[in-house]
C-alpha positions as MATLAB code, in Angstrom:
seq = 'MDFNSQMLLLSTLFLCFLSLQVQADTSTLQTYLIQLHPQGLTSSPFYSKRQWHLSFLEQTLSAEEDSSSRLLYSYSNAMEGFAAQLSETELEYLKKLPDVVAVRADRKYEIQTTYSPKFLGLSLGTQGVWFNSSMGEGAIVGVLDTGVWPESPSFSDSRMPPIPQKWRGACQEGQDFNSSNCNKKLIGAKFFIKGHHVASSQPSDVDQEYVSPRDSHGHGTHTSSTAAGASVAEASVFGNGAGVAQGMAPRAHIAVYKVCWFSGCYSSDIVAAMDAAIRDGVDILSLSLGGFPLPFFDDSIAIGSFRAMQHGISVNCAAGNNGPIQSSVANVAPWITTIGASTLDRRFPAIVRLRNGEFIYGESMYPGNKFKHATKELEVVYLTGGQMGGELCLKGSLPREQVEGKIVLCDRGVNGRSEKGQIVKESGGAAMILANTEINLEEDLVDVHVLPATLIGFAEANRLKAYMNTTSNPKARIQFGGTVIGRSRAPSVAQFSSRGPSLTNPSTLKPDVIAPGVNIIAAWPQNLGPTGLPEDSRRSNFTVMSGTSMACPHVSGIAALIHSAHPKWTAAAIKSAIMTTAEVTDHYGKPILDGSKPAGVFAMGAGHINPTKAIDPGLVYDIKPYEYVIHLCALGYTHSEIFIITHMNVSCHKVLQMNKGFSLNYPSMSVVFKHKTTSKAISRRLTNVGSPNSIYSVEVTAPKGVQVRVKPRRLVFKYVNQSLNYKVWFMSEKGKEGRKVSSSEGHLTWVHSENGKYKVRSPMVVTWKN';
ca = [
      78.281    6.743  112.542;
      80.461    5.118  115.237;
      79.720    1.774  116.861;
      78.175    3.284  120.040;
      75.828    5.470  117.994;
      74.778    2.459  115.934;
      73.995    0.465  119.089;
      72.025    3.389  120.562;
      69.933    3.646  117.390;
      69.294   -0.102  117.328;
      68.297   -0.045  121.018;
      65.920    2.855  120.400;
      64.370    1.101  117.398;
      64.043   -2.121  119.416;
      62.300   -0.294  122.281;
      59.969    1.446  119.815;
      59.188   -1.937  118.236;
      58.615   -3.448  121.683;
      56.310   -0.582  122.596;
      54.336   -1.049  119.374;
      54.237   -4.811  120.038;
      52.818   -4.266  123.541;
      50.183   -1.901  122.133;
      49.283   -4.461  119.476;
      49.047   -7.174  122.118;
      46.815   -5.097  124.419;
      44.431   -4.474  121.554;
      44.061   -8.249  121.109;
      43.921   -9.344  124.745;
      41.745  -12.336  125.613;
      40.447  -13.564  128.932;
      41.881  -16.863  130.068;
      41.224  -19.059  133.077;
      44.490  -20.219  134.610;
      44.194  -23.328  136.771;
      46.898  -23.863  139.360;
      48.022  -26.828  141.401;
      46.005  -26.582  144.652;
      49.024  -27.618  146.729;
      51.380  -25.559  144.601;
      54.884  -25.253  146.008;
      55.133  -21.696  144.724;
      52.259  -20.580  146.995;
      54.110  -20.820  150.320;
      55.793  -17.347  150.294;
      52.453  -15.538  149.872;
      50.072  -14.552  152.657;
      46.978  -14.762  150.443;
      45.755  -16.623  147.374;
      45.305  -13.332  145.525;
      48.967  -12.408  146.048;
      50.025  -15.841  144.813;
      47.861  -15.473  141.713;
      49.207  -11.977  141.009;
      52.764  -13.333  141.126;
      52.136  -15.316  137.924;
      51.138  -12.120  136.122;
      54.094  -10.202  137.568;
      56.439  -12.799  136.075;
      54.659  -12.655  132.720;
      54.024   -8.949  132.112;
      56.539   -6.162  131.573;
      57.765   -4.298  134.647;
      55.850   -1.160  133.638;
      52.497   -2.979  133.543;
      50.248   -3.081  136.617;
      49.505   -6.801  137.020;
      46.392   -6.160  139.121;
      44.778   -4.365  136.179;
      44.857   -7.622  134.213;
      43.503   -9.833  137.026;
      39.724  -10.291  136.774;
      38.966  -12.916  139.406;
      40.822  -14.936  142.004;
      39.310  -18.413  142.491;
      39.718  -20.827  145.360;
      36.489  -22.881  145.454;
      35.223  -23.769  141.991;
      38.839  -24.181  141.052;
      42.244  -23.094  142.250;
      43.486  -20.299  140.031;
      42.495  -17.035  138.445;
      41.092  -15.297  135.375;
      43.189  -12.696  133.578;
      43.519  -10.853  130.295;
      46.546  -11.953  128.298;
      48.007  -11.702  124.840;
      48.973  -14.881  123.005;
      52.664  -14.183  123.628;
      52.084  -13.687  127.337;
      49.919  -16.788  127.487;
      52.632  -18.947  125.933;
      55.092  -17.740  128.578;
      52.692  -18.127  131.514;
      51.760  -21.699  130.541;
      55.362  -22.793  131.181;
      55.506  -21.462  134.756;
      55.610  -23.956  137.650;
      52.230  -24.941  139.207;
      50.245  -23.972  136.107;
      48.043  -27.023  135.540;
      45.832  -25.871  132.683;
      44.879  -22.820  130.663;
      41.618  -22.311  128.787;
      40.024  -19.465  126.927;
      36.948  -17.838  128.406;
      33.775  -18.845  126.559;
      30.191  -17.636  126.531;
      27.661  -20.152  127.850;
      24.035  -20.092  128.839;
      23.380  -20.881  132.490;
      23.303  -24.696  132.585;
      24.627  -27.548  134.640;
      27.238  -29.776  133.351;
      24.901  -30.944  132.113;
      22.379  -33.612  133.055;
      19.931  -31.546  135.213;
      19.155  -29.254  132.272;
      18.931  -32.271  129.941;
      16.348  -33.738  132.341;
      14.334  -30.502  132.468;
      15.455  -29.361  135.927;
      15.748  -25.570  136.202;
      15.233  -22.697  138.620;
      11.990  -20.717  138.540;
       8.596  -20.361  140.178;
       7.344  -23.639  138.769;
       8.738  -27.041  137.867;
      10.317  -29.873  139.812;
      12.917  -27.935  141.769;
      10.339  -25.355  142.848;
       7.696  -27.955  143.797;
      10.193  -30.091  145.721;
      12.230  -27.219  147.248;
      15.214  -28.791  145.452;
      15.043  -31.822  147.742;
      15.058  -29.867  151.006;
      14.831  -32.093  154.068;
      15.664  -35.334  152.220;
      18.756  -37.346  153.218;
      20.548  -39.348  150.519;
      22.834  -42.117  151.778;
      25.578  -43.086  149.331;
      27.482  -46.377  149.645;
      30.683  -46.008  147.664;
      34.402  -45.170  147.953;
      33.943  -42.257  150.341;
      34.002  -38.511  149.792;
      36.393  -35.604  149.280;
      34.683  -33.168  151.677;
      36.610  -30.066  150.554;
      35.065  -30.248  147.086;
      32.893  -27.167  146.443;
      30.068  -29.592  145.580;
      29.752  -30.327  149.315;
      29.605  -26.694  150.445;
      26.718  -26.027  152.844;
      26.227  -22.400  151.845;
      22.458  -21.632  151.959;
      21.674  -25.201  153.056;
      18.748  -25.715  155.456;
      19.404  -27.049  158.980;
      20.158  -30.742  159.489;
      16.837  -32.631  159.921;
      15.986  -33.345  163.554;
      15.457  -37.027  162.815;
      19.118  -37.459  161.791;
      20.990  -39.843  164.101;
      24.188  -40.272  162.098;
      27.687  -39.043  162.800;
      30.917  -37.897  161.197;
      33.399  -40.670  161.931;
      36.956  -39.492  162.360;
      39.882  -41.252  160.724;
      42.955  -40.675  158.620;
      42.939  -37.067  157.319;
      39.255  -36.779  158.249;
      37.655  -35.272  161.344;
      34.202  -34.189  162.471;
      34.706  -30.667  161.128;
      34.729  -32.106  157.593;
      30.964  -32.560  157.899;
      28.485  -29.709  157.576;
      24.828  -29.065  156.697;
      25.334  -30.587  153.213;
      27.572  -33.531  154.139;
      25.825  -34.427  157.381;
      27.355  -37.851  157.934;
      30.387  -39.889  156.925;
      31.399  -43.380  158.044;
      33.774  -46.062  156.794;
      33.549  -49.848  156.891;
      36.834  -51.681  156.351;
      36.821  -54.856  158.429;
      35.603  -57.142  155.631;
      38.090  -55.621  153.217;
      40.904  -55.818  155.762;
      40.601  -59.515  156.421;
      39.859  -60.458  152.804;
      42.686  -58.406  151.263;
      45.438  -60.688  150.003;
      47.973  -57.882  150.293;
      47.954  -56.061  153.636;
      49.817  -53.204  151.957;
      46.597  -52.405  150.044;
      45.267  -50.649  153.135;
      48.354  -48.432  153.243;
      47.566  -47.064  149.771;
      44.405  -45.270  150.815;
      42.789  -43.303  153.589;
      41.485  -45.427  156.468;
      38.633  -42.996  156.932;
      35.603  -41.737  154.981;
      37.994  -39.753  152.746;
      37.862  -40.848  149.104;
      41.044  -42.302  147.576;
      39.452  -43.261  144.242;
      37.069  -40.471  143.221;
      34.106  -42.704  142.388;
      32.189  -41.928  145.597;
      32.849  -38.207  145.356;
      31.520  -38.280  141.789;
      28.336  -40.246  142.563;
      27.369  -38.387  145.750;
      27.767  -35.001  144.063;
      25.655  -36.246  141.134;
      22.818  -37.152  143.491;
      22.759  -34.059  145.681;
      25.813  -31.861  145.103;
      25.571  -28.122  145.750;
      25.550  -25.622  142.881;
      29.077  -24.732  141.750;
      29.503  -21.908  139.252;
      32.086  -22.006  136.469;
      32.639  -25.733  136.809;
      34.395  -27.600  134.026;
      37.100  -30.119  133.277;
      39.931  -27.917  131.978;
      37.358  -25.805  130.135;
      35.325  -28.700  128.722;
      31.649  -29.051  129.633;
      31.667  -25.674  131.358;
      28.604  -24.555  133.302;
      27.034  -24.720  136.748;
      27.634  -28.133  138.313;
      24.875  -29.309  140.628;
      23.284  -32.513  141.769;
      19.737  -33.622  141.045;
      18.620  -32.495  144.514;
      20.868  -29.535  145.380;
      19.242  -28.839  148.778;
      19.119  -32.450  149.949;
      21.595  -33.656  152.574;
      24.259  -36.299  151.897;
      25.455  -39.096  154.162;
      28.447  -41.066  152.908;
      29.226  -44.681  153.797;
      32.617  -45.826  152.541;
      32.431  -49.538  151.724;
      34.626  -49.841  148.630;
      38.404  -50.053  148.741;
      41.215  -50.812  146.293;
      40.480  -54.538  146.306;
      36.711  -54.122  145.989;
      33.522  -53.814  148.028;
      32.878  -56.647  150.449;
      29.358  -57.722  151.354;
      30.153  -57.749  155.080;
      31.083  -54.092  154.873;
      28.081  -53.277  152.635;
      25.570  -54.835  154.995;
      27.177  -53.074  157.982;
      26.862  -49.773  156.123;
      23.231  -50.393  155.185;
      22.578  -51.289  158.808;
      24.071  -48.009  159.936;
      22.251  -46.023  157.235;
      18.866  -47.385  158.319;
      19.689  -46.524  161.930;
      20.969  -43.076  160.987;
      17.718  -42.113  159.275;
      18.446  -41.785  155.553;
      15.495  -41.463  153.154;
      17.243  -42.655  150.000;
      20.017  -45.199  149.522;
      22.202  -45.026  146.417;
      24.422  -47.989  145.581;
      26.509  -47.653  142.448;
      27.910  -51.117  142.937;
      26.975  -54.701  142.304;
      28.020  -57.692  140.252;
      26.376  -60.499  138.390;
      22.805  -61.674  139.065;
      22.325  -63.699  142.237;
      19.348  -65.367  143.924;
      17.919  -62.914  146.439;
      18.841  -65.050  149.440;
      22.462  -65.039  148.269;
      22.513  -61.315  147.507;
      23.569  -59.135  150.434;
      22.363  -55.988  148.708;
      18.918  -57.506  148.116;
      18.733  -58.598  151.731;
      19.891  -55.312  153.204;
      17.677  -53.292  150.899;
      14.597  -55.275  151.917;
      15.097  -54.035  155.496;
      15.671  -50.547  154.215;
      12.426  -50.694  152.218;
      10.575  -51.816  155.354;
      11.794  -48.615  157.009;
      10.443  -46.516  154.139;
      13.823  -46.022  152.445;
      14.014  -45.939  148.629;
      16.916  -48.096  147.427;
      18.430  -47.371  144.013;
      21.097  -49.579  142.452;
      23.148  -49.654  139.273;
      22.089  -52.316  136.767;
      25.712  -53.161  135.935;
      28.101  -52.524  133.047;
      28.009  -55.941  131.383;
      25.908  -54.935  128.383;
      24.929  -55.611  125.760;
      25.019  -59.234  127.005;
      21.497  -60.532  127.500;
      20.390  -61.315  131.078;
      23.417  -59.516  132.554;
      21.342  -57.126  134.678;
      22.144  -57.212  138.418;
      20.417  -55.857  141.551;
      17.050  -57.132  140.327;
      15.071  -57.485  143.564;
      11.614  -55.952  143.028;
      12.012  -53.687  146.083;
      15.108  -52.130  144.446;
      14.955  -49.563  141.637;
      17.401  -50.896  139.037;
      18.929  -48.266  136.782;
      20.516  -48.629  133.357;
      22.564  -45.959  131.592;
      21.736  -43.564  128.765;
      23.520  -40.891  126.763;
      23.289  -37.078  126.762;
      23.157  -34.841  123.688;
      26.513  -33.335  124.668;
      29.593  -34.174  122.617;
      33.330  -33.437  122.873;
      34.479  -33.735  119.253;
      38.127  -34.545  118.565;
      38.343  -35.207  114.826;
      41.139  -37.167  113.170;
      42.030  -35.452  109.914;
      43.922  -37.782  107.570;
      46.542  -36.511  105.167;
      44.302  -37.519  102.230;
      41.713  -34.989  103.455;
      39.282  -37.475  104.986;
      37.875  -36.926  108.469;
      37.304  -39.570  111.127;
      34.972  -38.608  113.981;
      36.221  -39.074  117.517;
      35.669  -37.636  120.980;
      37.953  -36.553  123.800;
      38.157  -34.258  126.803;
      41.852  -33.632  126.337;
      42.075  -29.828  126.067;
      44.066  -30.125  122.862;
      42.895  -26.908  121.240;
      45.041  -25.084  123.810;
      48.221  -26.913  122.748;
      49.766  -26.434  119.329;
      51.407  -29.855  119.191;
      47.970  -31.450  119.522;
      47.031  -30.446  115.984;
      50.394  -31.030  114.303;
      50.314  -33.567  111.474;
      52.212  -36.686  112.530;
      52.836  -40.213  111.318;
      50.297  -42.775  112.598;
      51.584  -46.186  113.732;
      49.731  -49.365  114.741;
      51.934  -52.079  116.214;
      50.495  -55.481  115.349;
      51.873  -58.958  114.846;
      54.047  -59.186  117.957;
      53.535  -61.077  121.195;
      53.772  -58.024  123.429;
      50.255  -56.621  122.886;
      51.344  -53.576  120.886;
      47.927  -53.212  119.249;
      46.431  -52.902  122.753;
      49.198  -50.582  123.976;
      49.985  -52.737  126.990;
      52.883  -51.796  129.264;
      56.218  -52.671  127.674;
      54.673  -53.308  124.247;
      55.660  -50.047  122.511;
      59.360  -49.763  121.537;
      60.423  -46.128  121.749;
      62.142  -46.215  118.359;
      58.849  -47.184  116.689;
      56.491  -44.730  118.401;
      58.520  -41.680  119.406;
      56.980  -38.453  118.134;
      54.139  -40.312  116.408;
      50.388  -40.813  116.815;
      49.861  -44.335  118.146;
      46.693  -46.285  117.321;
      45.552  -48.442  120.276;
      42.691  -50.952  120.347;
      40.450  -50.930  123.415;
      40.566  -53.867  125.764;
      42.539  -55.494  128.637;
      43.885  -52.280  130.227;
      42.123  -48.971  130.852;
      41.573  -46.294  128.227;
      43.532  -43.594  130.068;
      46.216  -46.106  131.034;
      46.886  -46.755  127.348;
      47.506  -43.033  126.884;
      49.955  -42.994  129.788;
      51.856  -45.941  128.255;
      51.995  -44.202  124.874;
      53.294  -41.055  126.587;
      55.949  -42.951  128.560;
      57.076  -44.662  125.352;
      57.608  -41.326  123.637;
      54.426  -41.224  121.578;
      53.107  -37.736  120.812;
      49.393  -38.587  120.631;
      46.967  -41.520  120.676;
      43.930  -42.665  118.730;
      41.880  -45.092  120.807;
      39.895  -47.513  118.629;
      36.687  -49.263  119.617;
      36.527  -52.968  118.821;
      33.543  -55.098  117.830;
      32.614  -55.330  121.522;
      32.342  -51.545  121.958;
      30.973  -50.713  118.476;
      30.177  -46.962  118.276;
      30.261  -46.261  122.010;
      31.588  -42.739  122.750;
      33.259  -42.638  126.159;
      35.494  -39.631  126.688;
      38.490  -39.315  128.977;
      40.696  -36.464  130.180;
      43.767  -38.041  128.586;
      47.332  -37.289  129.670;
      48.346  -36.579  126.059;
      46.500  -35.466  122.922;
      44.106  -38.356  122.244;
      40.700  -39.225  120.838;
      38.349  -42.226  120.866;
      36.883  -43.435  117.551;
      34.048  -45.910  116.924;
      34.431  -49.395  115.465;
      33.350  -48.428  111.945;
      35.674  -45.409  111.979;
      38.496  -47.601  113.315;
      38.083  -49.925  110.344;
      38.254  -46.915  107.999;
      41.438  -45.672  109.652;
      43.086  -49.108  109.517;
      42.143  -49.462  105.846;
      43.782  -46.080  105.158;
      46.930  -47.142  107.008;
      47.093  -50.455  105.141;
      46.934  -48.733  101.758;
      49.255  -45.801  102.496;
      53.048  -45.997  102.677;
      53.408  -43.098  105.104;
      50.055  -42.564  106.856;
      49.764  -39.220  108.610;
      47.031  -37.453  110.547;
      46.294  -34.710  113.034;
      43.737  -34.452  115.840;
      41.499  -31.390  115.870;
      39.776  -30.689  119.176;
      36.362  -29.029  119.057;
      35.539  -28.303  122.707;
      31.950  -28.896  123.861;
      28.973  -29.224  121.518;
      25.390  -29.496  122.804;
      22.118  -30.409  121.128;
      23.276  -31.692  117.747;
      22.881  -35.425  118.366;
      19.987  -37.748  119.138;
      19.595  -38.433  122.816;
      18.899  -40.129  125.038;
      19.912  -43.534  123.739;
      20.813  -46.687  125.643;
      24.496  -46.939  126.558;
      26.224  -49.884  124.912;
      27.684  -51.085  128.236;
      24.411  -50.897  130.187;
      23.415  -54.364  131.439;
      20.372  -55.931  129.822;
      17.433  -58.044  130.943;
      15.624  -60.304  131.257;
      16.524  -61.102  134.828;
      18.039  -64.556  135.223;
      16.804  -64.999  138.773;
      13.430  -63.237  138.550;
      12.025  -63.016  134.989;
       8.565  -62.220  136.405;
       9.818  -58.681  137.118;
      10.992  -56.615  134.171;
      14.494  -55.234  134.750;
      16.140  -52.747  134.456;
      13.376  -50.444  135.705;
      14.487  -47.240  133.942;
      17.508  -45.665  132.293;
      19.173  -42.372  133.284;
      22.194  -40.345  132.123;
      25.343  -42.407  132.610;
      27.688  -41.548  129.726;
      30.322  -38.797  129.993;
      28.940  -37.386  133.247;
      30.873  -34.501  134.807;
      30.822  -34.366  138.602;
      33.039  -33.668  141.613;
      36.517  -35.162  141.905;
      39.105  -35.399  144.718;
      42.204  -33.240  144.800;
      44.528  -36.170  145.524;
      43.988  -37.528  142.007;
      44.442  -36.355  138.457;
      41.261  -36.363  136.348;
      42.208  -39.738  134.805;
      42.675  -41.333  138.237;
      46.126  -42.554  137.168;
      48.898  -42.222  139.778;
      51.138  -40.605  137.144;
      48.598  -37.873  136.391;
      49.790  -34.777  138.290;
      47.036  -32.482  136.963;
      44.300  -31.417  139.347;
      40.666  -30.516  138.733;
      37.630  -30.196  141.007;
      35.633  -32.115  138.398;
      36.121  -34.993  136.008;
      34.151  -37.122  133.574;
      33.053  -40.720  134.189;
      30.713  -43.206  132.515;
      28.795  -46.207  133.801;
      25.527  -47.271  135.348;
      27.337  -46.045  138.486;
      26.740  -42.532  137.151;
      23.110  -43.260  136.157;
      22.151  -44.559  139.606;
      22.708  -41.302  141.579;
      20.654  -39.378  139.014;
      17.633  -41.472  140.017;
      18.580  -41.306  143.708;
      18.533  -37.509  143.493;
      15.193  -37.509  141.690;
      13.805  -39.886  144.342;
      14.943  -37.305  146.918;
      13.004  -34.592  145.068;
       9.854  -36.742  145.039;
      10.319  -37.632  148.720;
      10.664  -33.947  149.572;
       7.466  -33.094  147.667;
       5.561  -36.150  149.008;
       7.175  -37.137  152.350;
       4.493  -39.725  153.178;
       4.913  -41.734  149.966;
       6.336  -45.235  150.222;
       9.447  -46.360  148.368;
       7.184  -48.320  145.984;
       5.093  -45.208  145.229;
       8.245  -43.203  144.451;
       9.491  -45.959  142.140;
       6.109  -46.153  140.426;
       6.106  -42.386  139.827;
       9.543  -42.613  138.199;
       8.635  -45.629  136.040;
       5.129  -44.752  134.824;
       6.201  -41.275  133.666;
       9.395  -42.395  131.898;
       9.898  -41.409  128.247;
      10.278  -43.879  125.378;
      11.087  -41.218  122.771;
      14.196  -39.055  122.489;
      14.416  -35.270  122.251;
      13.570  -35.460  118.554;
      10.336  -37.338  119.320;
      11.702  -40.551  117.804;
      12.057  -43.919  119.565;
      14.987  -44.141  121.964;
      17.737  -46.070  120.224;
      19.834  -48.996  121.356;
      22.677  -48.859  118.866;
      21.009  -48.416  115.484;
      17.687  -50.030  116.475;
      14.793  -48.881  118.673;
      15.449  -49.844  122.289;
      13.493  -52.706  123.797;
      12.216  -53.111  127.336;
      15.127  -55.360  128.325;
      17.485  -52.477  127.525;
      15.576  -49.477  128.904;
      12.844  -50.905  131.144;
       9.973  -48.412  131.408;
      12.082  -45.795  129.598;
      14.145  -42.700  130.338;
      13.504  -40.774  133.551;
      11.444  -37.575  133.349;
      11.543  -35.742  136.717;
       9.026  -33.088  135.632;
       6.332  -35.748  135.223;
       7.546  -38.035  138.021;
       6.849  -35.489  140.743;
       3.157  -35.424  139.729;
       2.306  -38.843  138.216;
      -1.479  -38.868  138.789;
      -1.624  -42.528  139.825;
       0.838  -44.900  141.503;
       1.231  -48.642  141.875;
       1.891  -48.989  145.600;
       3.222  -52.164  147.229;
       3.010  -53.114  150.907;
       6.110  -54.841  152.328;
       4.227  -58.095  153.002;
       3.207  -58.316  149.342;
       6.856  -58.944  148.467;
       6.739  -61.985  150.766;
       3.707  -63.352  148.892;
       5.620  -62.697  145.651;
       8.631  -64.679  146.908;
       6.330  -67.577  147.789;
       4.821  -67.414  144.285;
       8.330  -67.543  142.792;
       9.006  -70.806  144.649;
      11.419  -69.547  147.290;
      11.559  -71.885  150.305;
      10.654  -71.077  153.882;
      14.314  -70.756  154.905;
      15.242  -68.672  151.850;
      12.402  -66.231  152.510;
      13.453  -65.953  156.138;
      17.011  -65.089  155.059;
      15.685  -62.314  152.834;
      12.884  -60.903  154.970;
      13.371  -62.142  158.559;
       9.739  -63.238  158.334;
       8.700  -66.735  159.373;
       6.019  -67.706  156.835;
       4.310  -70.814  155.526;
       4.150  -70.355  151.771;
       1.460  -73.032  151.486;
      -0.859  -70.991  153.725;
       0.196  -67.675  152.179;
      -0.613  -68.842  148.638;
      -3.879  -70.453  149.748;
      -4.977  -67.108  151.171;
      -3.797  -65.134  148.101;
      -4.903  -67.188  145.105;
      -4.160  -65.550  141.776;
      -1.784  -63.063  143.438;
       0.201  -60.653  141.246;
       2.836  -58.303  142.594;
       1.539  -54.760  142.043;
       4.578  -53.794  139.961;
       4.516  -50.770  137.600;
       5.693  -52.908  134.662;
       4.222  -56.220  133.511;
       6.195  -59.343  132.680;
       4.302  -62.490  131.726;
       6.038  -65.828  131.136;
       4.273  -68.641  129.242;
       5.811  -71.995  130.238;
       5.115  -75.562  129.184;
       2.664  -74.710  126.408;
       0.552  -72.425  128.627;
      -1.548  -70.162  126.395;
      -3.287  -67.761  128.786;
      -2.525  -65.868  131.936;
      -4.248  -63.232  134.069;
      -2.640  -60.627  136.302;
      -4.158  -57.982  138.547;
      -3.033  -54.481  139.431;
      -4.074  -51.787  141.909;
      -3.798  -48.065  141.206;
      -3.866  -45.329  143.862;
      -4.959  -41.805  143.002;
      -2.327  -39.227  144.007;
      -3.599  -36.596  141.554;
      -6.873  -34.763  141.868;
     -10.284  -35.953  143.166;
     -13.054  -36.885  140.725;
     -10.585  -38.158  138.135;
     -11.537  -40.514  135.310;
      -8.989  -42.658  133.479;
      -9.420  -44.790  130.354;
      -7.063  -47.557  129.292;
      -5.120  -47.678  126.032;
      -3.314  -50.890  125.081;
      -0.703  -51.726  122.485;
      -0.651  -55.519  122.726;
       2.608  -57.476  122.343;
       2.811  -59.187  118.958;
       1.384  -62.685  119.121;
      -0.797  -61.937  122.147;
      -4.340  -60.756  122.666;
      -4.767  -58.492  125.686;
      -8.017  -57.783  127.495;
      -8.373  -55.272  130.368;
     -11.310  -55.081  132.770;
     -12.571  -52.563  133.692;
     -11.472  -50.255  130.872;
     -12.394  -47.160  132.861;
     -11.400  -46.158  136.394;
     -13.314  -43.438  138.279;
     -11.511  -42.045  141.330;
     -13.750  -39.963  143.581;
     -11.105  -38.876  146.070;
      -7.331  -38.652  146.574;
      -5.566  -41.786  147.915;
      -8.459  -43.977  146.722;
      -7.287  -47.307  145.248;
      -8.982  -49.223  142.427;
      -8.174  -52.614  140.934;
      -8.112  -53.867  137.360;
      -7.262  -57.155  135.707;
      -5.363  -57.982  132.518;
      -5.743  -61.206  130.528;
      -2.989  -62.310  128.141;
      -3.905  -64.921  125.506;
      -1.153  -66.374  123.359;
      -1.841  -66.919  119.689;
      -1.236  -70.392  118.249;
       2.233  -71.259  117.014;
       4.192  -69.408  119.694;
       4.248  -72.269  122.180;
       6.540  -74.356  119.969;
       9.506  -71.988  120.176;
      12.285  -72.473  122.725;
      12.545  -68.858  123.936;
      11.007  -65.807  122.373;
       9.520  -62.573  123.621;
       7.279  -59.747  122.513;
       6.551  -56.356  124.054;
       3.832  -53.725  124.234;
       2.429  -51.250  126.720;
      -0.668  -50.356  128.724;
      -1.475  -46.719  129.573;
      -4.152  -45.184  131.773;
      -5.029  -41.766  130.315;
      -6.719  -38.998  132.297;
      -9.976  -37.803  130.728;
      -8.918  -34.145  131.011;
      -6.962  -33.899  127.726;
      -4.540  -36.579  128.852;
      -3.367  -34.520  131.840;
      -1.795  -37.700  133.213;
      -0.577  -40.711  131.262;
       0.328  -43.637  133.493;
       2.280  -46.028  131.282;
       3.330  -49.608  132.009;
       5.580  -51.555  129.635;
       4.495  -55.145  128.990;
       6.661  -58.052  127.918;
       5.525  -61.591  127.175;
       8.054  -64.423  127.062;
       7.508  -67.962  125.796;
       9.745  -70.628  127.372;
       9.414  -74.209  126.217;
];
C-alpha cells in the first residue's frame, strides 16, 4: 500500500472514530446553564441576544450540527446567558471561550425561594400569609442603605399593582440614573451625599462611586430585594442555592434612600433621608445600619425614627454585628424593632479531604465541582512565624515560591474573607482553606470565592493544624457538595449577632427578635463581582451576604405584609404581633441554640420570627406615642434631652405625678432590681385583634430566683379592639440581692381558651444590680 493510500485509510478511520465519538457524546448530553458577561465584548456584532448566545454553540459544535437544536433557553433577566445540551468534551471547550463567566449543570429542585421565605413558611396558595396579606400589596417599604441597582430582575414591576395614590416621593436623577429607572416596584429613589461629601477626608472617594441613587457597593440592592423583591425564577449564585428568589413582601413597593457611601453613613445624611421618607409616605422603614449603643438623645436614628413612629411608620433596624459581646446591641430605642440574626437550614458543603483519609467539614459557594483543579490533591501550607502576617494572608505576606500551586491555610481576621482569597490567588496559590479563630468559633459564613476555597470552624481548624504539624508533607483536596437543605438544626443564633442587655436602656429587652441573616442570597449589582472585590470580573444577578443587615429587611418585609393585612394597625401593634408570636424552638422542636447552648433572651429577644402567626396574633400590646415620653421621664431623661428626642416640651415631674406606677406597654418584660430592692410591679394592656367573645388564661414560667404573680389570671374580651389590663408582681428570693450583676429569665403567655388557638407570649428577664 503506497503512502497516499495509507493516509486515505487513516483519514477514513479517523472520521469513522469521530463519527462514533459524536454519537457517543450525543447519547450522554447534559443540560448546562452558561452564564455570560452582561457587557460582553463579543456581543456587539449580533443584533439580538439569541444570536449572540447561538454563536457560542456554533464555535463549540461541529459544522454539521445545527446549533439551534441544542439551545433550550436564552436568558436576559434572571441571568445573562443560555441553557444548552452539551457533552463533557464540548463543555470543556465552551468554558474557555471569551465572556463565559460560569457554567453549571442543570439540577432538579422543588419550587422554593433562595431560600428564607420558604424557611419562614411563606408560600403561594389560597391560604397563609401571602394570601391573607396580598403579598404586601399597597405597602411601601423605605430602605436606607447604599442605593439600588434598578436593572436587577428583583426590581421588575411585572404584575405589580399601581403606585399608591398617597405616594409623594420621586425618582431623583443623577449619575447613570434617571427617572425611567423607577417603576411600579421601585417607586422612589433619592440620594443624600452632603454629609459624606464634607466629612470625607479624601475628595477622590466621591469619584469612586455613582453620585446618584445607583448602588456602587451591592449592600442596598441586597437588602431592598430581601424586603420586597419581585419573584425571579431560576435565581442562583453560579448554580448554588438555586430556586425562585423573592422578597418577604413581593407585591409591596420599594423606595430607596441612598445614605451610605465608601467612607460610611453620616447621621446628617441619614436624618435627611428619614425626613424625606416620612414626607414621601412610606409605611415601613428598614435601616440595616448602626453602630454602638448611644443614649437616645445622641442617636440620630432613634431621633428620626421617633418622628417616623409618630406618623405611623414601622421602623426596623439591625441589632449590629458585634456579637457575642454582651451589651453590644445597638438601635435599642423602644419605638424601633431591633433585629438580631439567625441561621437557615441550608448548607453549602465544601469538605477538606486529608491525604490520611480524614475529612474536615467546611462550607463555600465557590462552584468548585465544575472545575477539575478544585478537587486535585495539593500540598497544604500555613505561613507562620514571620512579621508579614502570612497566617492571616495579608497583602504582601505570601512569597510566591512558598505558596505557588498549593492550598494555603489562612486564619480569619484583619482583612476580609474574600480578600484573603484574592491575595492567595495573586500570590500563585491554587486554593485556600479559611480557618475560624477563637473569636468566630464554628460560625459558617460562605463566600463566592475567586479561587477554590472553603471555610472551616475553629475546632476543625485545630484538627487541620495538628495534622499539618505531625505530617512531613501534608496534602489535601477540597470537595464541593453544592447546596444541601434540611439536614441541620435551624434556626440558631448567629455568632456575630449583637447581644443584650441594652447599655442605655436595660428596662427594655433587646434585641426584639431574630430573623435569617446568615448566608442570605439576594439581588446584586452588575458593576461588581459576587465577592464585591474590584479584581473580581465575574458577574451574577445574585450573591450571598451575612449580617444583621440581612436579618433586618426580612422583618421589614414581614411588617409590610402585616400592614397590608391590617392597614390601621400602629407600628407598636405590628411589632407586638411579630414579637408575641415568635418561636423559641427550632425546626426539630428543640430549643433554639446559641452556639452549643440554648439561646437566652439577650441573644434572641422574644425568639425567631414566624410570619404565619404574626399576621393573626389574637392580642397585641399597643403603645400610644405619648407613652414613650412618660417612659423617657421614668428612665430619668431630662427635659432638654426629651425635647431633642421627641420635640415635645414636657415637665417630667408633672408627667410622673399623673402616671404613678407607669410601665411601658412593651411586648417583653425586663425588670431590674437595684440597691437591694426585692419586689417590683409592672402593668400591661392587651388589645383584642382576634375574634369577639374570646377568653384567655395566663401561663407563667417564672425566672429562677423570683416569684411571679399575675392578676387577673383570666381575660374575657367581649368585642374586637377591646383593651384589658393586667398586673405582674415580681418578688426576689433572698440571697440574690448580694450579687453584683446576675439575671434570670422566664416567660408569660396568654392562651386562648379554644384549644390554644392563640398563644401570646412575652419573654421575661429579671436582673439584679448591686
